[in-house]
């Protein structure tokens, strides 16, 4: 009895139909030792090799589970003659034995042949399940289904979880809970540094325990883009970019040095250096795989990121959304994220945008509609013949605004527009062919030249793109849309209205008040409506070349017509990547602006 007095509780995955289960591992009292962690050490490698489990690469924390099994066996031997093994331990052993058997869906693992012979790889085929419910599933839910099937191990993901997703039409309204294992994690430097620090701390702890610190690595690909450290100290100058970047490196020397170390120290981690562009545009143009082909197994790209606008990648047909740092780190370490099976709003697009109407006008219209409809905690999936008239940059702009309209993501399934964008951004023809072949074979590709099966959605919305008008939003909220023709009257109404989202309650006698001041030795004045900062910095706009070039051409025309910029406002423009800067320079807008305004 005394030798079994010490218990070591280990939390198992949450029981999604009940309270959490606790498995109590009864361990012998450790011998006296000067090392307080000696009883936590893993058994020697030979013991681990005798355990019948899948390879560690395919089962996260397999070493921990094997150690638990060996220890439970030791406890059982130590307890012989004193009674049978504790029921909790027996249940744990049975579950581990089941999870170590053949994959539950190995019968649908299918080869994908190349047109010229050979094969791209193998994949878990959704059509091979022969279940008519799958044909009606939204494309975004099919990505969750494929992930559950591929990762079904009877432990972290079970066949019951797979059945919940297949039966989405009935289980989603009941707020059923499912596990989801994203294909990769996206970090930016503000939220990425703590994650890398935690990995470094784990390595340090493992080294102190006498083990190999290099064993600590992310179990899924991690991409970290350094883009959130820049500040604008210099503006309205030809050397503003260079000066601000030099200050950025000076201020963040220690952080950048640490991240550079992490880029070489950890496997499965890519660090994109400063000055490369906004994280979401880098994700869209370079990091997004659309389809992974890892060790001969093909599967859709999916991502969680530590930035709310990670949703921009949904415009590329990659399921992605923002999460907190703890969820991101758990995903990095191979743990599934628990989520409620979401409802999906089907948003049908028809027609085509008129000349002069931009993606910003469209996204403000969509945001207003979705906020009114109510999409918090849901997926929004766009479909309809109007999709073929939207560029991928415009789709990404709409997807980027998901946090503003409240949805988990605004998803655009992969179609021919997506494939054209992949070629445009430097993906090889072989890669694009592989992506198309896989998605077509697994019923995840939309071809609007073919008859479309009717998919089931939780609710429905529709928008004729011909009806979208030029507009702005504000003065305080993104869904308070104001048509451009009503902008002046709306502004004066806001001055009169009581304080709120659409009001400032400025008395009539003070609305024309002018305040005079000196700015760098020059006289200046301010009044209600004066522009004090003119910035295009939001990733929603800067990631769309057509919108950025449109703004530049408007500025060019304004300069030609004699419009002048006052000397005191900060005039800022952050480009998504270098391509927009080069295009702006080529069309002469930067040269003309500088010649008129320094």
Coordinates of C-alpha atoms in Angstrom, one line a residue:
X1 CA 0.0 0.0 0.0
X2 CA 2.8 2.4 0.9
X3 CA 4.5 1.8 -2.5
X4 CA 1.4 2.8 -4.3
X5 CA 0.5 5.8 -2.2
X6 CA 1.8 8.4 -4.7
X7 CA -0.5 9.2 -7.6
X8 CA 0.3 11.2 -10.7
X9 CA -2.9 12.6 -12.5
X10 CA -2.7 12.9 -16.2
X11 CA -5.4 14.9 -18.0
X12 CA -6.8 13.1 -21.1
X13 CA -8.5 14.8 -24.0
X14 CA -11.9 16.3 -23.1
X15 CA -14.9 14.0 -23.3
X16 CA -17.0 15.9 -25.8
X17 CA -20.2 14.4 -24.5
X18 CA -19.4 14.9 -20.8
X19 CA -17.0 16.2 -18.3
X20 CA -13.2 15.9 -18.6
X21 CA -11.8 12.4 -17.7
X22 CA -8.8 12.0 -15.4
X23 CA -6.6 9.0 -15.6
X24 CA -4.8 8.3 -12.4
X25 CA -1.5 6.6 -13.0
X26 CA -0.5 4.7 -9.9
X27 CA 3.3 4.8 -9.8
X28 CA 5.7 3.3 -7.3
X29 CA 7.3 5.7 -4.8
X30 CA 10.6 6.8 -6.4
X31 CA 13.9 5.9 -4.6
X32 CA 15.6 8.7 -2.8
X33 CA 17.6 10.8 -5.2
X34 CA 19.4 14.1 -5.3
X35 CA 17.6 14.7 -8.7
X36 CA 14.0 15.7 -8.0
X37 CA 13.1 15.0 -11.6
X38 CA 14.6 11.5 -11.8
X39 CA 11.2 9.8 -11.5
X40 CA 9.9 11.7 -14.5
X41 CA 12.7 10.4 -16.9
X42 CA 11.5 8.2 -19.8
X43 CA 12.4 4.5 -19.8
X44 CA 15.5 3.5 -21.8
X45 CA 15.0 3.2 -25.5
X46 CA 14.8 -0.6 -25.7
X47 CA 11.7 -0.5 -23.5
X48 CA 10.1 2.1 -25.8
X49 CA 10.9 0.1 -28.9
X50 CA 9.1 -2.9 -27.5
X51 CA 5.9 -0.8 -27.1
X52 CA 3.5 -1.5 -30.1
X53 CA 2.7 2.1 -31.3
X54 CA 2.8 4.0 -34.6
X55 CA 5.9 6.1 -35.4
X56 CA 6.3 9.2 -33.3
X57 CA 6.1 11.4 -36.4
X58 CA 2.5 10.2 -37.0
X59 CA 1.4 10.3 -33.3
X60 CA 2.1 13.5 -31.4
X61 CA 3.4 12.9 -27.8
X62 CA 3.9 9.2 -28.7
X63 CA 6.8 9.1 -26.3
X64 CA 4.8 10.4 -23.4
X65 CA 2.0 7.8 -24.2
X66 CA 4.5 5.0 -24.5
X67 CA 6.1 6.0 -21.2
X68 CA 2.7 6.1 -19.6
X69 CA 2.0 2.6 -20.8
X70 CA 5.3 1.2 -19.6
X71 CA 4.8 2.9 -16.2
X72 CA 1.3 1.5 -15.9
X73 CA 2.7 -1.9 -16.6
X74 CA 5.4 -1.4 -13.9
X75 CA 2.7 -0.3 -11.5
X76 CA 0.6 -3.4 -12.4
X77 CA 3.6 -5.7 -11.7
X78 CA 4.3 -3.9 -8.4
X79 CA 0.7 -4.3 -7.4
X80 CA 0.4 -8.1 -8.0
X81 CA -0.8 -9.9 -5.0
X82 CA -2.5 -6.7 -3.7
X83 CA -5.4 -6.8 -6.2
X84 CA -6.0 -6.1 -9.9
X85 CA -4.9 -3.1 -11.9
X86 CA -7.0 0.0 -11.2
X87 CA -10.0 0.3 -13.6
X88 CA -8.9 3.7 -14.9
X89 CA -5.5 2.3 -15.8
X90 CA -7.0 -0.7 -17.5
X91 CA -9.3 1.6 -19.6
X92 CA -6.3 3.7 -20.5
X93 CA -4.3 0.6 -21.6
X94 CA -7.2 -0.7 -23.7
X95 CA -7.7 2.7 -25.4
X96 CA -4.0 2.9 -26.2
X97 CA -4.0 -0.6 -27.7
X98 CA -6.9 0.3 -29.9
X99 CA -5.3 3.6 -31.0
X100 CA -2.1 1.8 -32.1
X101 CA -3.9 -0.5 -34.6
X102 CA -4.4 0.1 -38.4
X103 CA -5.8 3.4 -39.5
X104 CA -9.6 3.4 -39.3
X105 CA -9.9 4.7 -42.9
X106 CA -7.0 3.0 -44.6
X107 CA -9.5 1.4 -47.0
X108 CA -10.1 4.8 -48.7
X109 CA -6.4 5.7 -49.0
X110 CA -6.2 6.2 -52.8
X111 CA -3.4 6.8 -55.3
X112 CA -3.5 9.9 -57.4
X113 CA -1.9 9.2 -60.8
X114 CA 0.0 11.7 -62.9
X115 CA -1.1 12.2 -66.5
X116 CA 2.4 11.3 -67.8
X117 CA 2.6 8.2 -65.6
X118 CA 3.6 7.5 -62.0
X119 CA 1.7 9.1 -59.1
X120 CA 1.6 12.4 -57.2
X121 CA 0.9 10.6 -53.9
X122 CA -1.9 9.0 -51.9
X123 CA -4.9 10.7 -50.3
X124 CA -7.9 9.9 -48.2
X125 CA -10.7 9.9 -50.8
X126 CA -14.0 11.4 -49.7
X127 CA -15.9 10.0 -52.8
X128 CA -14.7 6.5 -51.7
X129 CA -16.9 6.8 -48.6
X130 CA -20.0 6.5 -51.0
X131 CA -22.0 8.7 -48.6
X132 CA -24.5 11.0 -50.4
X133 CA -24.4 13.4 -47.4
X134 CA -20.9 14.4 -48.3
X135 CA -22.0 15.7 -51.8
X136 CA -24.2 18.3 -50.1
X137 CA -21.6 19.5 -47.6
X138 CA -20.2 23.0 -48.0
X139 CA -16.6 23.0 -49.3
X140 CA -15.4 24.5 -46.0
X141 CA -16.9 21.6 -44.0
X142 CA -15.3 19.1 -46.4
X143 CA -11.8 20.4 -45.3
X144 CA -12.8 19.7 -41.6
X145 CA -14.0 16.3 -42.7
X146 CA -10.8 15.3 -44.6
X147 CA -8.7 16.4 -41.6
X148 CA -10.7 14.3 -39.2
X149 CA -10.5 11.3 -41.4
X150 CA -6.7 11.6 -42.0
X151 CA -6.0 12.2 -38.3
X152 CA -8.5 9.6 -37.0
X153 CA -6.5 7.6 -34.4
X154 CA -9.3 6.5 -32.0
X155 CA -7.8 8.7 -29.4
X156 CA -7.5 12.4 -30.3
X157 CA -9.9 12.0 -33.2
X158 CA -12.5 9.2 -33.3
X159 CA -14.8 7.7 -35.9
X160 CA -17.6 9.4 -33.9
X161 CA -16.1 12.8 -34.6
X162 CA -16.0 11.9 -38.3
X163 CA -19.6 10.9 -38.3
X164 CA -20.6 14.2 -36.7
X165 CA -19.0 16.1 -39.5
X166 CA -20.5 13.9 -42.2
X167 CA -23.9 14.5 -40.6
X168 CA -23.2 18.3 -40.4
X169 CA -26.7 19.3 -41.5
X170 CA -28.1 17.7 -38.4
X171 CA -25.3 18.0 -35.8
X172 CA -24.3 21.7 -36.5
X173 CA -27.6 23.1 -35.1
X174 CA -26.9 21.1 -31.9
X175 CA -23.5 22.8 -31.4
X176 CA -21.7 19.5 -31.6
X177 CA -18.0 19.7 -30.6
X178 CA -15.2 18.3 -32.9
X179 CA -11.4 18.2 -32.9
X180 CA -9.6 19.9 -35.7
X181 CA -5.9 19.6 -36.5
X182 CA -4.8 22.4 -38.9
X183 CA -2.0 21.7 -41.4
X184 CA 0.2 24.6 -40.2
X185 CA 0.5 27.6 -37.9
X186 CA 1.2 31.2 -39.0
X187 CA 2.8 33.7 -36.5
X188 CA 3.8 37.3 -36.7
X189 CA 6.6 38.8 -34.6
X190 CA 4.5 40.3 -31.8
X191 CA 2.7 37.0 -31.0
X192 CA 5.4 34.7 -32.4
X193 CA 8.2 35.7 -30.1
X194 CA 6.4 34.3 -26.9
X195 CA 5.8 31.0 -28.8
X196 CA 9.5 30.7 -29.7
X197 CA 10.5 31.6 -26.2
X198 CA 8.3 28.8 -24.9
X199 CA 9.9 26.3 -27.2
X200 CA 13.4 27.5 -26.1
X201 CA 12.3 27.2 -22.4
X202 CA 11.2 23.6 -23.1
X203 CA 14.6 22.8 -24.7
X204 CA 16.3 24.3 -21.6
X205 CA 14.2 22.2 -19.3
X206 CA 14.9 19.1 -21.3
X207 CA 18.7 19.8 -21.2
X208 CA 18.6 20.2 -17.4
X209 CA 16.9 16.8 -17.2
X210 CA 19.9 15.3 -19.1
X211 CA 18.1 14.6 -22.4
X212 CA 18.7 15.9 -25.9
X213 CA 17.3 19.4 -26.2
X214 CA 17.0 19.1 -30.0
X215 CA 14.1 16.8 -29.5
X216 CA 11.9 19.8 -28.9
X217 CA 10.5 21.0 -32.3
X218 CA 7.1 22.0 -33.7
X219 CA 5.2 19.0 -35.0
X220 CA 3.5 20.9 -37.8
X221 CA 5.1 23.6 -40.1
X222 CA 5.3 27.0 -38.5
X223 CA 5.7 30.2 -40.6
X224 CA 6.7 33.4 -38.7
X225 CA 6.7 36.6 -40.6
X226 CA 8.4 39.7 -39.0
X227 CA 6.2 42.6 -40.0
X228 CA 4.7 44.1 -36.9
X229 CA 7.8 45.9 -35.5
X230 CA 8.0 48.8 -37.9
X231 CA 7.1 52.3 -36.8
X232 CA 6.7 55.5 -38.9
X233 CA 9.3 58.0 -37.7
X234 CA 10.0 59.4 -41.1
X235 CA 7.3 60.3 -43.6
X236 CA 7.0 62.3 -46.8
X237 CA 10.6 61.7 -47.7
X238 CA 12.2 59.7 -50.5
X239 CA 14.3 57.8 -48.0
X240 CA 11.4 57.1 -45.6
X241 CA 11.4 53.4 -46.1
X242 CA 15.2 53.0 -45.6
X243 CA 15.2 55.3 -42.5
X244 CA 12.3 53.5 -40.8
X245 CA 13.8 50.1 -41.5
X246 CA 17.1 51.1 -40.0
X247 CA 15.3 52.3 -36.9
X248 CA 13.3 49.1 -36.8
X249 CA 16.5 47.0 -36.7
X250 CA 18.1 49.2 -34.1
X251 CA 15.1 49.0 -31.7
X252 CA 14.5 45.3 -32.2
X253 CA 18.1 44.0 -32.4
X254 CA 17.7 41.5 -29.5
X255 CA 14.3 40.2 -30.7
X256 CA 15.5 39.8 -34.2
X257 CA 18.6 38.1 -33.1
X258 CA 16.6 35.6 -31.1
X259 CA 14.2 34.9 -34.0
X260 CA 17.2 34.4 -36.3
X261 CA 18.5 31.8 -33.9
X262 CA 15.1 30.1 -33.8
X263 CA 15.0 29.9 -37.6
X264 CA 18.0 27.7 -37.6
X265 CA 17.6 25.9 -34.3
X266 CA 14.1 24.5 -34.8
X267 CA 13.0 22.1 -37.5
X268 CA 9.6 22.8 -39.2
X269 CA 10.0 26.5 -38.7
X270 CA 10.4 29.2 -41.3
X271 CA 11.1 32.8 -40.3
X272 CA 10.5 35.5 -43.0
X273 CA 12.8 38.5 -42.3
X274 CA 11.7 42.2 -41.9
X275 CA 11.0 44.3 -45.0
X276 CA 9.4 41.4 -46.9
X277 CA 5.8 42.6 -46.7
X278 CA 2.7 42.3 -44.6
X279 CA 2.2 38.8 -43.1
X280 CA -1.1 38.1 -44.8
X281 CA 0.2 39.0 -48.3
X282 CA 3.3 36.9 -47.8
X283 CA 1.0 34.1 -46.7
X284 CA -1.1 34.6 -49.8
X285 CA 1.7 34.9 -52.4
X286 CA 4.3 32.6 -50.9
X287 CA 3.4 30.5 -47.9
X288 CA 0.0 29.2 -48.8
X289 CA 0.4 25.7 -50.1
X290 CA -3.3 25.0 -51.0
X291 CA -2.5 21.3 -51.0
X292 CA 0.3 19.7 -49.0
X293 CA 2.2 16.6 -50.2
X294 CA 4.0 15.3 -47.2
X295 CA 5.8 11.9 -47.3
X296 CA 3.5 10.9 -50.1
X297 CA 0.3 11.8 -48.4
X298 CA -1.7 14.7 -49.9
X299 CA -4.2 16.8 -48.0
X300 CA -5.7 20.4 -48.1
X301 CA -3.8 23.3 -46.6
X302 CA -5.3 24.8 -43.5
X303 CA -3.9 27.3 -41.0
X304 CA -4.5 29.0 -37.7
X305 CA -2.6 32.2 -37.1
X306 CA -2.0 34.6 -34.1
X307 CA -3.5 37.5 -36.0
X308 CA -7.2 38.1 -36.5
X309 CA -6.8 38.8 -40.2
X310 CA -5.3 35.4 -40.9
X311 CA -8.6 34.9 -42.6
X312 CA -7.2 36.7 -45.7
X313 CA -5.9 33.3 -46.8
X314 CA -9.5 32.1 -47.2
X315 CA -9.5 34.0 -50.5
X316 CA -7.0 31.4 -51.8
X317 CA -9.2 28.5 -50.8
X318 CA -7.1 27.7 -47.7
X319 CA -9.2 27.4 -44.5
X320 CA -7.7 29.7 -41.9
X321 CA -8.6 32.0 -39.0
X322 CA -7.0 33.7 -36.1
X323 CA -6.5 32.1 -32.7
X324 CA -4.9 32.9 -29.3
X325 CA -1.3 32.2 -28.5
X326 CA -2.1 29.1 -26.3
X327 CA -4.2 27.5 -29.1
X328 CA -1.4 28.2 -31.6
X329 CA 1.2 26.6 -29.4
X330 CA -1.0 23.6 -28.7
X331 CA -1.4 23.1 -32.5
X332 CA 2.4 23.5 -32.9
X333 CA 2.8 20.6 -30.5
X334 CA 0.5 18.4 -32.4
X335 CA -2.7 18.8 -30.3
X336 CA -6.1 19.1 -31.9
X337 CA -8.0 22.2 -31.3
X338 CA -11.5 21.7 -29.9
X339 CA -14.2 23.7 -31.8
X340 CA -18.0 23.8 -32.2
X341 CA -19.0 22.4 -35.6
X342 CA -20.0 25.8 -37.2
X343 CA -23.0 26.8 -39.2
X344 CA -22.2 27.9 -42.7
X345 CA -23.8 30.9 -44.4
X346 CA -24.1 30.5 -48.2
X347 CA -23.4 33.9 -49.8
X348 CA -24.3 33.9 -53.5
X349 CA -22.7 36.4 -55.8
X350 CA -24.1 37.3 -59.2
X351 CA -23.3 39.9 -61.9
X352 CA -20.2 42.0 -62.2
X353 CA -18.8 45.2 -60.5
X354 CA -19.3 48.3 -62.5
X355 CA -16.4 50.5 -63.6
X356 CA -15.2 52.8 -60.8
X357 CA -16.4 50.4 -58.1
X358 CA -13.6 48.9 -56.1
X359 CA -13.1 45.9 -53.8
X360 CA -13.3 48.3 -50.9
X361 CA -16.8 49.3 -51.9
X362 CA -17.7 45.7 -52.3
X363 CA -16.3 44.6 -48.9
X364 CA -18.0 47.4 -47.0
X365 CA -21.3 46.4 -48.6
X366 CA -20.7 42.7 -47.8
X367 CA -19.7 43.6 -44.2
X368 CA -22.9 45.6 -43.7
X369 CA -25.1 42.7 -44.9
X370 CA -23.3 40.1 -42.8
X371 CA -23.3 42.2 -39.7
X372 CA -27.1 42.6 -40.1
X373 CA -27.6 38.9 -40.8
X374 CA -25.5 37.7 -37.8
X375 CA -22.5 35.4 -38.5
X376 CA -20.6 35.3 -35.3
X377 CA -19.0 31.9 -34.8
X378 CA -20.0 30.8 -38.3
X379 CA -18.3 30.2 -41.6
X380 CA -19.3 32.2 -44.6
X381 CA -18.9 30.5 -48.0
X382 CA -19.1 32.5 -51.2
X383 CA -20.5 30.9 -54.4
X384 CA -22.4 31.7 -57.5
X385 CA -21.6 32.7 -61.1
X386 CA -20.4 36.1 -59.9
X387 CA -17.3 34.4 -58.5
X388 CA -15.7 34.1 -61.9
X389 CA -15.8 37.9 -62.2
X390 CA -13.9 38.5 -59.0
X391 CA -10.1 38.6 -59.0
X392 CA -8.3 36.7 -56.3
X393 CA -7.1 40.0 -54.8
X394 CA -10.7 41.1 -54.4
X395 CA -11.6 37.8 -52.8
X396 CA -8.8 38.2 -50.4
X397 CA -10.0 41.7 -49.5
X398 CA -13.4 40.2 -48.6
X399 CA -11.9 37.3 -46.7
X400 CA -9.6 39.7 -44.8
X401 CA -12.6 41.5 -43.3
X402 CA -14.0 38.4 -41.6
X403 CA -13.2 39.8 -38.1
X404 CA -15.1 43.0 -39.0
X405 CA -18.3 41.2 -40.1
X406 CA -17.8 38.7 -37.2
X407 CA -17.4 35.3 -39.0
X408 CA -14.8 32.8 -38.2
X409 CA -13.9 32.9 -41.9
X410 CA -15.2 34.0 -45.3
X411 CA -14.2 31.1 -47.6
X412 CA -13.8 31.1 -51.3
X413 CA -13.4 27.5 -52.7
X414 CA -10.6 26.8 -55.2
X415 CA -11.5 27.4 -58.8
X416 CA -9.8 28.4 -62.1
X417 CA -9.2 32.0 -60.7
X418 CA -7.3 30.5 -57.8
X419 CA -5.1 28.4 -60.2
X420 CA -4.3 31.4 -62.3
X421 CA -3.2 33.3 -59.2
X422 CA -0.9 30.5 -58.2
X423 CA 0.8 30.6 -61.5
X424 CA 1.0 34.4 -61.4
X425 CA 2.7 34.3 -58.0
X426 CA 5.4 31.9 -59.1
X427 CA 4.1 28.4 -58.3
X428 CA 5.4 25.9 -60.8
X429 CA 3.1 24.4 -63.4
X430 CA 3.7 20.9 -61.9
X431 CA 2.6 22.2 -58.5
X432 CA -0.5 23.8 -59.9
X433 CA -1.3 20.6 -61.8
X434 CA -0.9 18.6 -58.7
X435 CA -3.2 20.9 -56.7
X436 CA -5.9 20.8 -59.4
X437 CA -5.7 17.0 -59.8
X438 CA -6.0 16.4 -56.0
X439 CA -8.9 18.8 -55.4
X440 CA -10.9 17.5 -58.4
X441 CA -10.3 13.9 -57.3
X442 CA -11.5 14.7 -53.8
X443 CA -14.5 16.8 -54.8
X444 CA -13.0 20.1 -53.5
X445 CA -12.7 22.0 -56.7
X446 CA -15.3 24.3 -58.2
X447 CA -15.6 24.4 -62.0
X448 CA -18.3 27.0 -62.9
X449 CA -18.3 25.6 -66.5
X450 CA -19.9 22.5 -65.2
X451 CA -23.4 22.0 -63.6
X452 CA -23.2 22.6 -59.9
X453 CA -24.8 20.3 -57.3
X454 CA -27.0 22.1 -54.8
X455 CA -25.2 22.4 -51.5
X456 CA -26.9 22.8 -48.2
X457 CA -26.2 25.8 -46.0
X458 CA -27.4 26.9 -42.6
X459 CA -28.7 30.2 -44.1
X460 CA -28.6 32.1 -47.4
X461 CA -27.7 35.5 -48.6
X462 CA -27.3 37.0 -52.1
X463 CA -25.8 40.1 -53.7
X464 CA -25.9 41.3 -57.3
X465 CA -22.4 42.9 -57.9
X466 CA -24.0 45.4 -60.3
X467 CA -25.8 47.0 -57.4
X468 CA -22.6 47.8 -55.4
X469 CA -22.0 51.6 -55.1
X470 CA -18.9 53.6 -54.3
X471 CA -19.0 54.1 -50.5
X472 CA -17.1 54.7 -47.3
X473 CA -17.8 53.7 -43.8
X474 CA -17.8 55.5 -40.5
X475 CA -17.2 57.7 -38.8
X476 CA -16.5 55.0 -36.1
X477 CA -17.6 51.5 -37.3
X478 CA -16.8 49.5 -40.4
X479 CA -20.4 48.5 -41.0
X480 CA -21.8 52.0 -40.9
X481 CA -21.7 52.3 -44.7
X482 CA -22.2 55.7 -46.4
X483 CA -22.5 56.0 -50.1
X484 CA -20.0 58.5 -51.6
X485 CA -22.7 60.8 -52.9
X486 CA -24.1 61.1 -49.3
X487 CA -20.7 61.6 -47.6
X488 CA -21.0 65.4 -47.1
X489 CA -24.6 65.4 -45.7
X490 CA -23.8 62.4 -43.5
X491 CA -20.7 64.2 -42.0
X492 CA -22.8 67.3 -41.1
X493 CA -25.5 65.1 -39.6
X494 CA -22.9 63.3 -37.4
X495 CA -21.7 66.7 -36.1
X496 CA -25.3 67.4 -35.0
X497 CA -26.3 64.0 -33.7
X498 CA -25.9 63.1 -30.0
X499 CA -22.7 61.3 -29.0
X500 CA -22.6 57.8 -30.3
X501 CA -21.5 55.7 -33.2
X502 CA -23.0 58.2 -35.6
X503 CA -22.7 61.4 -33.7
X504 CA -20.4 63.9 -32.0
X505 CA -22.9 66.4 -30.5
X506 CA -21.0 69.5 -31.5
X507 CA -23.1 72.6 -30.9
X508 CA -24.1 74.6 -34.0
X509 CA -22.2 77.7 -32.9
X510 CA -18.9 75.7 -32.6
X511 CA -19.1 73.7 -35.9
X512 CA -17.2 76.5 -37.8
X513 CA -14.6 77.0 -35.0
X514 CA -11.0 77.4 -36.2
X515 CA -8.0 76.8 -34.0
X516 CA -4.7 78.4 -35.1
X517 CA -1.3 76.9 -34.1
X518 CA 2.4 76.7 -35.2
X519 CA 3.8 73.5 -36.7
X520 CA 7.6 73.4 -37.1
X521 CA 7.6 77.2 -37.1
X522 CA 4.9 77.6 -39.7
X523 CA 1.4 78.9 -39.0
X524 CA -1.4 76.4 -39.4
X525 CA -5.1 75.9 -38.5
X526 CA -7.5 73.1 -37.7
X527 CA -11.3 72.9 -37.9
X528 CA -13.8 70.1 -37.8
X529 CA -13.2 67.9 -40.8
X530 CA -9.5 68.7 -41.2
X531 CA -7.3 65.8 -42.3
X532 CA -4.5 65.2 -39.8
X533 CA -3.4 61.8 -40.9
X534 CA -3.7 60.3 -44.4
X535 CA -2.6 56.6 -44.2
X536 CA -3.2 53.5 -46.3
X537 CA -1.8 51.0 -43.8
X538 CA -4.6 48.4 -43.3
X539 CA -3.8 45.0 -44.7
X540 CA -7.4 45.0 -46.1
X541 CA -6.4 47.6 -48.7
X542 CA -2.6 47.3 -49.0
X543 CA -2.9 43.7 -50.1
X544 CA -5.0 44.6 -53.1
X545 CA -2.8 46.0 -55.9
X546 CA -5.8 47.4 -57.9
X547 CA -7.0 49.4 -54.9
X548 CA -3.5 50.7 -54.1
X549 CA -2.9 51.7 -57.7
X550 CA -6.3 53.3 -57.9
X551 CA -5.5 55.4 -54.8
X552 CA -2.2 56.4 -56.4
X553 CA -3.8 57.4 -59.7
X554 CA -6.4 59.5 -57.9
X555 CA -3.6 61.3 -56.1
X556 CA -1.8 61.8 -59.4
X557 CA -4.9 63.3 -61.0
X558 CA -5.5 65.5 -57.9
X559 CA -2.0 66.9 -58.2
X560 CA -2.5 67.6 -61.9
X561 CA -5.7 69.6 -61.1
X562 CA -3.9 71.7 -58.5
X563 CA -5.0 70.1 -55.2
X564 CA -2.3 70.5 -52.6
X565 CA -1.5 68.6 -49.4
X566 CA -1.1 70.7 -46.3
X567 CA 2.4 70.5 -44.8
X568 CA 1.5 69.1 -41.3
X569 CA -0.6 65.9 -41.9
X570 CA 1.3 62.6 -41.8
X571 CA 1.0 61.0 -45.2
X572 CA 1.7 57.3 -45.1
X573 CA 1.5 54.4 -47.5
X574 CA 2.5 50.9 -46.6
X575 CA 2.6 48.4 -49.5
X576 CA 1.8 44.8 -49.1
X577 CA 4.8 43.7 -51.1
X578 CA 7.4 45.3 -53.3
X579 CA 5.3 44.7 -56.4
X580 CA 2.8 47.5 -55.7
X581 CA 5.7 50.0 -55.0
X582 CA 7.3 49.1 -58.3
X583 CA 4.0 49.4 -60.2
X584 CA 3.3 52.8 -58.5
X585 CA 6.8 54.0 -59.5
X586 CA 6.4 52.7 -63.1
X587 CA 3.2 54.7 -63.7
X588 CA 4.8 57.9 -62.4
X589 CA 2.5 58.6 -59.4
X590 CA 5.3 58.7 -56.8
X591 CA 7.5 61.0 -58.9
X592 CA 4.7 63.5 -59.5
X593 CA 3.6 63.4 -55.8
X594 CA 7.2 64.1 -54.6
X595 CA 7.8 66.9 -57.1
X596 CA 4.7 68.7 -55.8
X597 CA 4.9 67.9 -52.1
X598 CA 8.4 67.0 -51.3

